[in-house]
mmCIF file of C-alpha atoms in Angstrom:
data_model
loop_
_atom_site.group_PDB
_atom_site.id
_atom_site.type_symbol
_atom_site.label_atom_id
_atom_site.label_comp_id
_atom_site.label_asym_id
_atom_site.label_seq_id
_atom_site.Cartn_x
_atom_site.Cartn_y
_atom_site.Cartn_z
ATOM 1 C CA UNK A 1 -68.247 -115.338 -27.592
ATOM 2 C CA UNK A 2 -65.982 -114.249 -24.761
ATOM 3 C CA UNK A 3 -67.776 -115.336 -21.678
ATOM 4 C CA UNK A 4 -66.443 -114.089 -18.110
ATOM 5 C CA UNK A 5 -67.868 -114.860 -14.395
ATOM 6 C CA UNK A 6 -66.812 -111.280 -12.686
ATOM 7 C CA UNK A 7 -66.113 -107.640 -13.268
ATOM 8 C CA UNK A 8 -66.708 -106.011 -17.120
ATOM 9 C CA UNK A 9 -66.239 -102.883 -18.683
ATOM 10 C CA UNK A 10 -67.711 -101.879 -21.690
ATOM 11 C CA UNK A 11 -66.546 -98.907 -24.073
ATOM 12 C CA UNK A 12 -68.752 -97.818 -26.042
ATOM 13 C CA UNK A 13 -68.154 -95.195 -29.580
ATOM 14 C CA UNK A 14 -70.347 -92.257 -29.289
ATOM 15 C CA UNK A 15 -68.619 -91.006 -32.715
ATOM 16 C CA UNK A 16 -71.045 -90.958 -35.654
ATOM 17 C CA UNK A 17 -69.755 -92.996 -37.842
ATOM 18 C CA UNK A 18 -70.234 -96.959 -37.326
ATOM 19 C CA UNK A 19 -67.291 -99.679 -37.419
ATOM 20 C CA UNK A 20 -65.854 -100.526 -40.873
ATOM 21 C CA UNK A 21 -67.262 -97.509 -42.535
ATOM 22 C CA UNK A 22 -64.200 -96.034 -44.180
ATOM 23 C CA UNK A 23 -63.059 -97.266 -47.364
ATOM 24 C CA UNK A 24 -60.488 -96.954 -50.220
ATOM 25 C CA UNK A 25 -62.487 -96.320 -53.697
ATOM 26 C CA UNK A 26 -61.065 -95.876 -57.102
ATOM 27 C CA UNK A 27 -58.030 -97.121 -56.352
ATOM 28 C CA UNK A 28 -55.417 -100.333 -58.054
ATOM 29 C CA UNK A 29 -56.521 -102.394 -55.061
ATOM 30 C CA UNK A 30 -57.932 -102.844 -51.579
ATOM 31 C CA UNK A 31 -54.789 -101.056 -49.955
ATOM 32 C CA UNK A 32 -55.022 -97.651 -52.440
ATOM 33 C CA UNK A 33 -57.955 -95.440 -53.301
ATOM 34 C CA UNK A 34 -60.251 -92.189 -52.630
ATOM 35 C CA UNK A 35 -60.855 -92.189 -48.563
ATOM 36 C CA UNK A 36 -64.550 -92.310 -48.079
ATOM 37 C CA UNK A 37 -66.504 -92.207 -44.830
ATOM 38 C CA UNK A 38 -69.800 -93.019 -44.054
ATOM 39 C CA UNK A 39 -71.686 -91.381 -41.762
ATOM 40 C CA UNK A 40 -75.834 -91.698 -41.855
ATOM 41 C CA UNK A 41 -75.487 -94.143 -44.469
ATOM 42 C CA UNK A 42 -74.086 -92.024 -47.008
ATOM 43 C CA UNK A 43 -70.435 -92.245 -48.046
ATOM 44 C CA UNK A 44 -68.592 -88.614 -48.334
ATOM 45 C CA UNK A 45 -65.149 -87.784 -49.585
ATOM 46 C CA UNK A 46 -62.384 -86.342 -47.025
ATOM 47 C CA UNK A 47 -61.060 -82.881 -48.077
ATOM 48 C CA UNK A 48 -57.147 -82.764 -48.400
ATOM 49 C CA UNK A 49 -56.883 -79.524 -45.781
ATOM 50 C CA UNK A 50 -58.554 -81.800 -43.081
ATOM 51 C CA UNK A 51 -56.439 -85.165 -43.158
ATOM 52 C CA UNK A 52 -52.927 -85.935 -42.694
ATOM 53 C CA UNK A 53 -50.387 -88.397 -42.069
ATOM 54 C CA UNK A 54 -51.606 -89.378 -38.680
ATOM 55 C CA UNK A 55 -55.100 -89.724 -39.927
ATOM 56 C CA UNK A 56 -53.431 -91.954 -42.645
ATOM 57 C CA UNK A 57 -51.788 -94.208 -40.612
ATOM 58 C CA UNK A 58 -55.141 -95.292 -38.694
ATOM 59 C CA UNK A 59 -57.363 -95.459 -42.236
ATOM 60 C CA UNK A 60 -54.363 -98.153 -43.507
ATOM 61 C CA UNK A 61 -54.625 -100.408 -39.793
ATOM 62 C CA UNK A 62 -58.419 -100.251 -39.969
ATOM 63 C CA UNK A 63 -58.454 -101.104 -43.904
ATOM 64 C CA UNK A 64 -56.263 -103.922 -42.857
ATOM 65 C CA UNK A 65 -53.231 -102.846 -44.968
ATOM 66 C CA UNK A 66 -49.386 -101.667 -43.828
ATOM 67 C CA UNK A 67 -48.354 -98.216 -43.349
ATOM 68 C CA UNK A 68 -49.248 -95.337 -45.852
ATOM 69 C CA UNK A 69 -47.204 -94.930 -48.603
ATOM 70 C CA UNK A 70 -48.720 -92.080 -50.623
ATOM 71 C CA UNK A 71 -51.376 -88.994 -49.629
ATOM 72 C CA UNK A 72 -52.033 -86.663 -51.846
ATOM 73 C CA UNK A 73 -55.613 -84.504 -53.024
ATOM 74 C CA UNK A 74 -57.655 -85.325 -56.107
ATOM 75 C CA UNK A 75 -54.762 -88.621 -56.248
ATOM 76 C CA UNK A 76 -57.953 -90.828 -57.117
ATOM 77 C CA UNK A 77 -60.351 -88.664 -58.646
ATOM 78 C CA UNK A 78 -63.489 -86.731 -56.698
ATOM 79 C CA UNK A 79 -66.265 -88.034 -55.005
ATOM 80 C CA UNK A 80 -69.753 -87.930 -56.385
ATOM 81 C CA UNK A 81 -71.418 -87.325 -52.919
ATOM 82 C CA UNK A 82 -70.954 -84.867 -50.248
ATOM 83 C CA UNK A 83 -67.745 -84.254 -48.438
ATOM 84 C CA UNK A 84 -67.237 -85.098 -45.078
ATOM 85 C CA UNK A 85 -67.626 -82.130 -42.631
ATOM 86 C CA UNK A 86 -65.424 -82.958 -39.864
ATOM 87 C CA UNK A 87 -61.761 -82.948 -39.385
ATOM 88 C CA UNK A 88 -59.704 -85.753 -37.973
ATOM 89 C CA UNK A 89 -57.746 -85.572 -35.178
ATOM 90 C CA UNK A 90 -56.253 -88.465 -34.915
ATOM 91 C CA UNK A 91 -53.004 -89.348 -32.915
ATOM 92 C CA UNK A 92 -50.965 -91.788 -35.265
ATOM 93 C CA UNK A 93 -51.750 -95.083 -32.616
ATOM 94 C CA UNK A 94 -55.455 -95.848 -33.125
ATOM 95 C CA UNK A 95 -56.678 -99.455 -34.433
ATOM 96 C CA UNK A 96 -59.770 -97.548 -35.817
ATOM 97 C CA UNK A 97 -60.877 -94.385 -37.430
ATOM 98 C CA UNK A 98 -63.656 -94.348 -35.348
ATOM 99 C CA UNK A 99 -61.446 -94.090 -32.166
ATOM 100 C CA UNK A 100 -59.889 -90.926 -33.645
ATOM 101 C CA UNK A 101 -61.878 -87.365 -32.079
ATOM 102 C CA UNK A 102 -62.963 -85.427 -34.603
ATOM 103 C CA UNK A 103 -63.614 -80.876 -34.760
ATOM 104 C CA UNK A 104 -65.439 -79.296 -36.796
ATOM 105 C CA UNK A 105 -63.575 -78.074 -40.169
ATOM 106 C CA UNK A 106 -62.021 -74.654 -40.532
ATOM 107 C CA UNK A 107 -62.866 -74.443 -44.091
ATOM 108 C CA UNK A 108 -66.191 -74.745 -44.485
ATOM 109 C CA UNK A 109 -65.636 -75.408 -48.528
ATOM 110 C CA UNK A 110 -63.565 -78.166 -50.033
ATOM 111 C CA UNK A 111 -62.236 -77.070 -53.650
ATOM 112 C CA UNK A 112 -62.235 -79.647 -56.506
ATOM 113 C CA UNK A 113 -59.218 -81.398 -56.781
ATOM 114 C CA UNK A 114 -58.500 -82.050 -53.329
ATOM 115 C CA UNK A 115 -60.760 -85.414 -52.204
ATOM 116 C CA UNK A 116 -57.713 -87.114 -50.338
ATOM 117 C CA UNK A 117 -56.219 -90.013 -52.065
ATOM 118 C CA UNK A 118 -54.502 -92.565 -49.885
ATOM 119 C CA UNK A 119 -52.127 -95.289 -51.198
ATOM 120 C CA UNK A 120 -51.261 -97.983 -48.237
ATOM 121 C CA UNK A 121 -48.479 -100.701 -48.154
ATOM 122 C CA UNK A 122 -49.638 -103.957 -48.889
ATOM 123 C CA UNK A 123 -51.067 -105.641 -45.843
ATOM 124 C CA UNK A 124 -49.116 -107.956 -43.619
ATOM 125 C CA UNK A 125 -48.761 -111.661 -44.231
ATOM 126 C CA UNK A 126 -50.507 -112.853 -41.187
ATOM 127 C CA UNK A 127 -53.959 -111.892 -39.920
ATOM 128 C CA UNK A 128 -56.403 -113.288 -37.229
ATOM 129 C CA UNK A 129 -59.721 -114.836 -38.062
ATOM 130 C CA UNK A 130 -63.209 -115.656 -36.982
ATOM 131 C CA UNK A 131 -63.041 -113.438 -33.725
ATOM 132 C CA UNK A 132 -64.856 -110.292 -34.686
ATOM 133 C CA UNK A 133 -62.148 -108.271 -34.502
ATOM 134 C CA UNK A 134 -58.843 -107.790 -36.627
ATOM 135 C CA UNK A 135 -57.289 -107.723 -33.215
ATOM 136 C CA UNK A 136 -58.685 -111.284 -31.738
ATOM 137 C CA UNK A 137 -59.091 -114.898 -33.605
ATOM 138 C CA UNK A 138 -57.591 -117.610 -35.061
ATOM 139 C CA UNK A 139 -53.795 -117.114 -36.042
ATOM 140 C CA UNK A 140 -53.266 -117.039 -40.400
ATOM 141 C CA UNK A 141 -50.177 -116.865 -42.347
ATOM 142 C CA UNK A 142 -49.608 -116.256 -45.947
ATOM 143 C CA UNK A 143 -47.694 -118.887 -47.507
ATOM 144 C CA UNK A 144 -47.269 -120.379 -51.162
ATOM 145 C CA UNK A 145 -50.322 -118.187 -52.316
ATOM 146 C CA UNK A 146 -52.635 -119.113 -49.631
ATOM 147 C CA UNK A 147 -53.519 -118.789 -46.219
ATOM 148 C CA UNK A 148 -52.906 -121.288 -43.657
ATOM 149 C CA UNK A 149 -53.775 -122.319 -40.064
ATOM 150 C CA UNK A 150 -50.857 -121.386 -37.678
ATOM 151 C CA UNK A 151 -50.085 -123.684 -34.590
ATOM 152 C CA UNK A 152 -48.300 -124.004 -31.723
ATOM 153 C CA UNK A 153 -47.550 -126.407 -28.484
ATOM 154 C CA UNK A 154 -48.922 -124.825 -25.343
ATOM 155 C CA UNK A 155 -45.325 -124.270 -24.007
ATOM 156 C CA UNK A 156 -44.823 -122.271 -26.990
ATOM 157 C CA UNK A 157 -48.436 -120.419 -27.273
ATOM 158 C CA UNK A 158 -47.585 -117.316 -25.333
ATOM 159 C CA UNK A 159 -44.578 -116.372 -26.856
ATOM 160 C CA UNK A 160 -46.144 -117.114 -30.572
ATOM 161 C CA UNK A 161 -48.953 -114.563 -29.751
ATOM 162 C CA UNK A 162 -46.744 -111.945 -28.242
ATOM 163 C CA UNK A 163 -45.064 -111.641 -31.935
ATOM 164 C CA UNK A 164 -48.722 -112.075 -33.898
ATOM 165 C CA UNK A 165 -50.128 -108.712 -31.478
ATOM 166 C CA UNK A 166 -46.932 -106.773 -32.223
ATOM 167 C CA UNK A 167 -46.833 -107.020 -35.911
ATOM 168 C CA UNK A 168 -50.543 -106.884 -36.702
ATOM 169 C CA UNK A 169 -49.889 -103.227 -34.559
ATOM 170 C CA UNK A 170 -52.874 -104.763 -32.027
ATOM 171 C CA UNK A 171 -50.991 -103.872 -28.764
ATOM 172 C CA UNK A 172 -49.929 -106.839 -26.427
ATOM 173 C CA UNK A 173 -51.707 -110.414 -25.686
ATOM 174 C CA UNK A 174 -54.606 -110.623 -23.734
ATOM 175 C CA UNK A 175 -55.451 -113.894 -23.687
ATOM 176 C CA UNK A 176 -54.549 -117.075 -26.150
ATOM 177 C CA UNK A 177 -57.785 -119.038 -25.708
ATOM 178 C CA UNK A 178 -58.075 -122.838 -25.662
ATOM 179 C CA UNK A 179 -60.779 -124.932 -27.655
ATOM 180 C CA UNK A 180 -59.043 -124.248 -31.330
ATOM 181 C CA UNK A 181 -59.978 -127.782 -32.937
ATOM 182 C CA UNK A 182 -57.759 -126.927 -36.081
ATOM 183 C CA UNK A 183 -54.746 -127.820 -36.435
ATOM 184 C CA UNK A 184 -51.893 -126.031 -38.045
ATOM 185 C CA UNK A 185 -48.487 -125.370 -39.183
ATOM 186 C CA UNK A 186 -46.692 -125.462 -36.160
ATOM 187 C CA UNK A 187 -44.312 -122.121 -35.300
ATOM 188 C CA UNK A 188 -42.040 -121.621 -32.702
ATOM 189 C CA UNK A 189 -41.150 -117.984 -31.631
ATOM 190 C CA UNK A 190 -38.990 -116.155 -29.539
ATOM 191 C CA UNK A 191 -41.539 -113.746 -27.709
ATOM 192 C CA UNK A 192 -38.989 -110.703 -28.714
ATOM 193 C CA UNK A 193 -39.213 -111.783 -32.533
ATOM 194 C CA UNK A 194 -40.902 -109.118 -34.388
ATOM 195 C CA UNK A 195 -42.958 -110.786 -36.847
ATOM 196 C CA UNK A 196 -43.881 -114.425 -37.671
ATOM 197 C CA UNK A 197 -41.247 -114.387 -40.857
ATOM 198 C CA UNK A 198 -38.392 -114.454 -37.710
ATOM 199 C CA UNK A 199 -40.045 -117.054 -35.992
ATOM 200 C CA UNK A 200 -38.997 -121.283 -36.940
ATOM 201 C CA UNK A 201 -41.328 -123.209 -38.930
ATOM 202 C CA UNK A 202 -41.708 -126.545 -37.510
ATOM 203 C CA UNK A 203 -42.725 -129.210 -40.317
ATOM 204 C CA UNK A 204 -45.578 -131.066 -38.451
ATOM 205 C CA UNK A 205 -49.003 -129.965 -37.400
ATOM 206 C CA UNK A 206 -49.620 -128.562 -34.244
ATOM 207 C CA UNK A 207 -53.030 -127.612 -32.280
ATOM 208 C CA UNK A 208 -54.166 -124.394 -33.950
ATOM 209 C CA UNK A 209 -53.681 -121.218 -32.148
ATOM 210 C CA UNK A 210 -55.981 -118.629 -31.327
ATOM 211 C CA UNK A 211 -55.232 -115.279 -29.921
ATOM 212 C CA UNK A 212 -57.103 -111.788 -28.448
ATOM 213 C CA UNK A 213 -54.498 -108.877 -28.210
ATOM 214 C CA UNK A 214 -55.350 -105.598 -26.392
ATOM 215 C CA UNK A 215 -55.774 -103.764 -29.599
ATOM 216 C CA UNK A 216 -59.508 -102.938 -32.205
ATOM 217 C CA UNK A 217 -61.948 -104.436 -29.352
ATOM 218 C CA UNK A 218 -64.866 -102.045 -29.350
ATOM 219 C CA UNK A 219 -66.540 -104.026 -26.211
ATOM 220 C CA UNK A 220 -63.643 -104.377 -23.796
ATOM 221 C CA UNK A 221 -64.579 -106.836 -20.681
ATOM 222 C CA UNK A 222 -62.124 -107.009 -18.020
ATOM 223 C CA UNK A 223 -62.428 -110.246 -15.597
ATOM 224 C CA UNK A 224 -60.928 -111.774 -12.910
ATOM 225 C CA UNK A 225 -61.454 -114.699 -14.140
ATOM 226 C CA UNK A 226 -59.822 -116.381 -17.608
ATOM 227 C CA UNK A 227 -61.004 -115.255 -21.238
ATOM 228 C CA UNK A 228 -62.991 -118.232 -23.062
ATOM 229 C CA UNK A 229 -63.190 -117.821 -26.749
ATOM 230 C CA UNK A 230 -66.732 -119.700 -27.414
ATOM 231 C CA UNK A 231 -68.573 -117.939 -30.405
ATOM 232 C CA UNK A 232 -70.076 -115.228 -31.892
ATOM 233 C CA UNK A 233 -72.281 -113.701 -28.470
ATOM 234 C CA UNK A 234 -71.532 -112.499 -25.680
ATOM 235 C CA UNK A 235 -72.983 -114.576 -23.012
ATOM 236 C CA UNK A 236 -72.480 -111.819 -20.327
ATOM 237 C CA UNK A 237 -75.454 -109.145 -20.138
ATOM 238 C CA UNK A 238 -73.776 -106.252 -21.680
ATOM 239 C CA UNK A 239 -74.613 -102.567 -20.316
ATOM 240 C CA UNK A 240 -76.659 -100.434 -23.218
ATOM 241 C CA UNK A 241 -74.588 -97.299 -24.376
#
């Protein structure tokens, strides 16, 4: 949980769609597919006319893949449900689809052959764990086919996470939490690197780092006092949206 003594501020979505309810169907993989949202439980196909590039570049970050690399109508087949009836208006910088505003379409129809097919880079070789967020958790990198722990020494913590928030596109460090137990492959970064592949590898293990950036938080708390990463509640009365 991230427990604070002071101030908080909570943002709360009032879109209608909940968190990690857009998806890539139909597709070779996890990264590529048919864009689906769900809204009221039901998943609908987006309509060509009312997604673009922008809109793309949020679905990828919130599906947890890189940038898009192919958009196109009726690219992975047609729904068999309803089509979503909003448009997206998103701005290009969003962790989440769900952060984007949304109008109501202009074409009130969507002809067949144009459910928008997305095809996204593969995703980056580092991600964060365990901290309810892809924006917050324990630091892993992709190496020799699997995913390992990623440490640092405390003099070295800060500048490590700087480079982790910039290339998982989360925005800039908030706070690297102590109380990690695991330990890890040790990396030592300069904080202007620009992903983890620039950083050194160090060859001995090193206390395993965990990091919240500023980026994909839906409950933001802002404190006077230090961030302490403890589990999975929040031990400060939240305010009910």
């Amino acid at each position: 949980s991230l427990t604070v003594s002071s101030t908080k501020l909570i943002e709360c979505s009032t879109n209608s769609f909940s968190p990690e309810s857009v998806r890539l169907v139909d597709g070779a993989g996890l990264c590529s597919g048919r864009v689906e949202v769900k809204s009221y439980q039901s998943w609908a196909s987006v309509c060509e006319a009312d997604f673009d590039r922008q809109d793309a570049e949020v679905v990828c970050r919130d599906v947890g893949c890189g940038a898009p690399a192919a958009l196109q109508g009726g690219l992975y087949g047609e729904g068999e449900g309803q089509t979503w009836d909003k448009e997206f208006q998103c701005k290009g910088k969003e962790s989440l689809l769900l952060d984007c505003d949304t109008s109501d379409r202009k074409n009130k129809t969507c002809l067949p052959g144009n459910a928008v097919g997305l095809t996204c880079s593969e995703p980056d070789d580092v991600r964060l764990v365990g901290g309810g967020s892809r924006c917050a958790g324990g630091v892993e990198w992709y190496d020799q086919g699997e995913w390992r722990t990623v440490g640092a020494d405390d003099r070295d913590q800060r500048d490590v996470a700087a480079v982790v928030c910039r290339q998982m596109r989360c925005g800039s460090t908030v706070s690297v939490p102590p109380g990690n137990t695991t330990r890890g492959v040790g990396v030592f970064c300069y904080g202007s690197d620009s992903s983890l592949r620039e950083c050194r590898r160090m060859y001995d293990l090193h206390p395993g780092l965990t990091v919240i950036c500023s980026g994909n938080n839906k409950i933001h708390y802002m404190a006077n006092s230090m961030w302490t990463l403890v589990g999975s509640a929040i031990s400060a009365t939240p305010d009910r949206c």
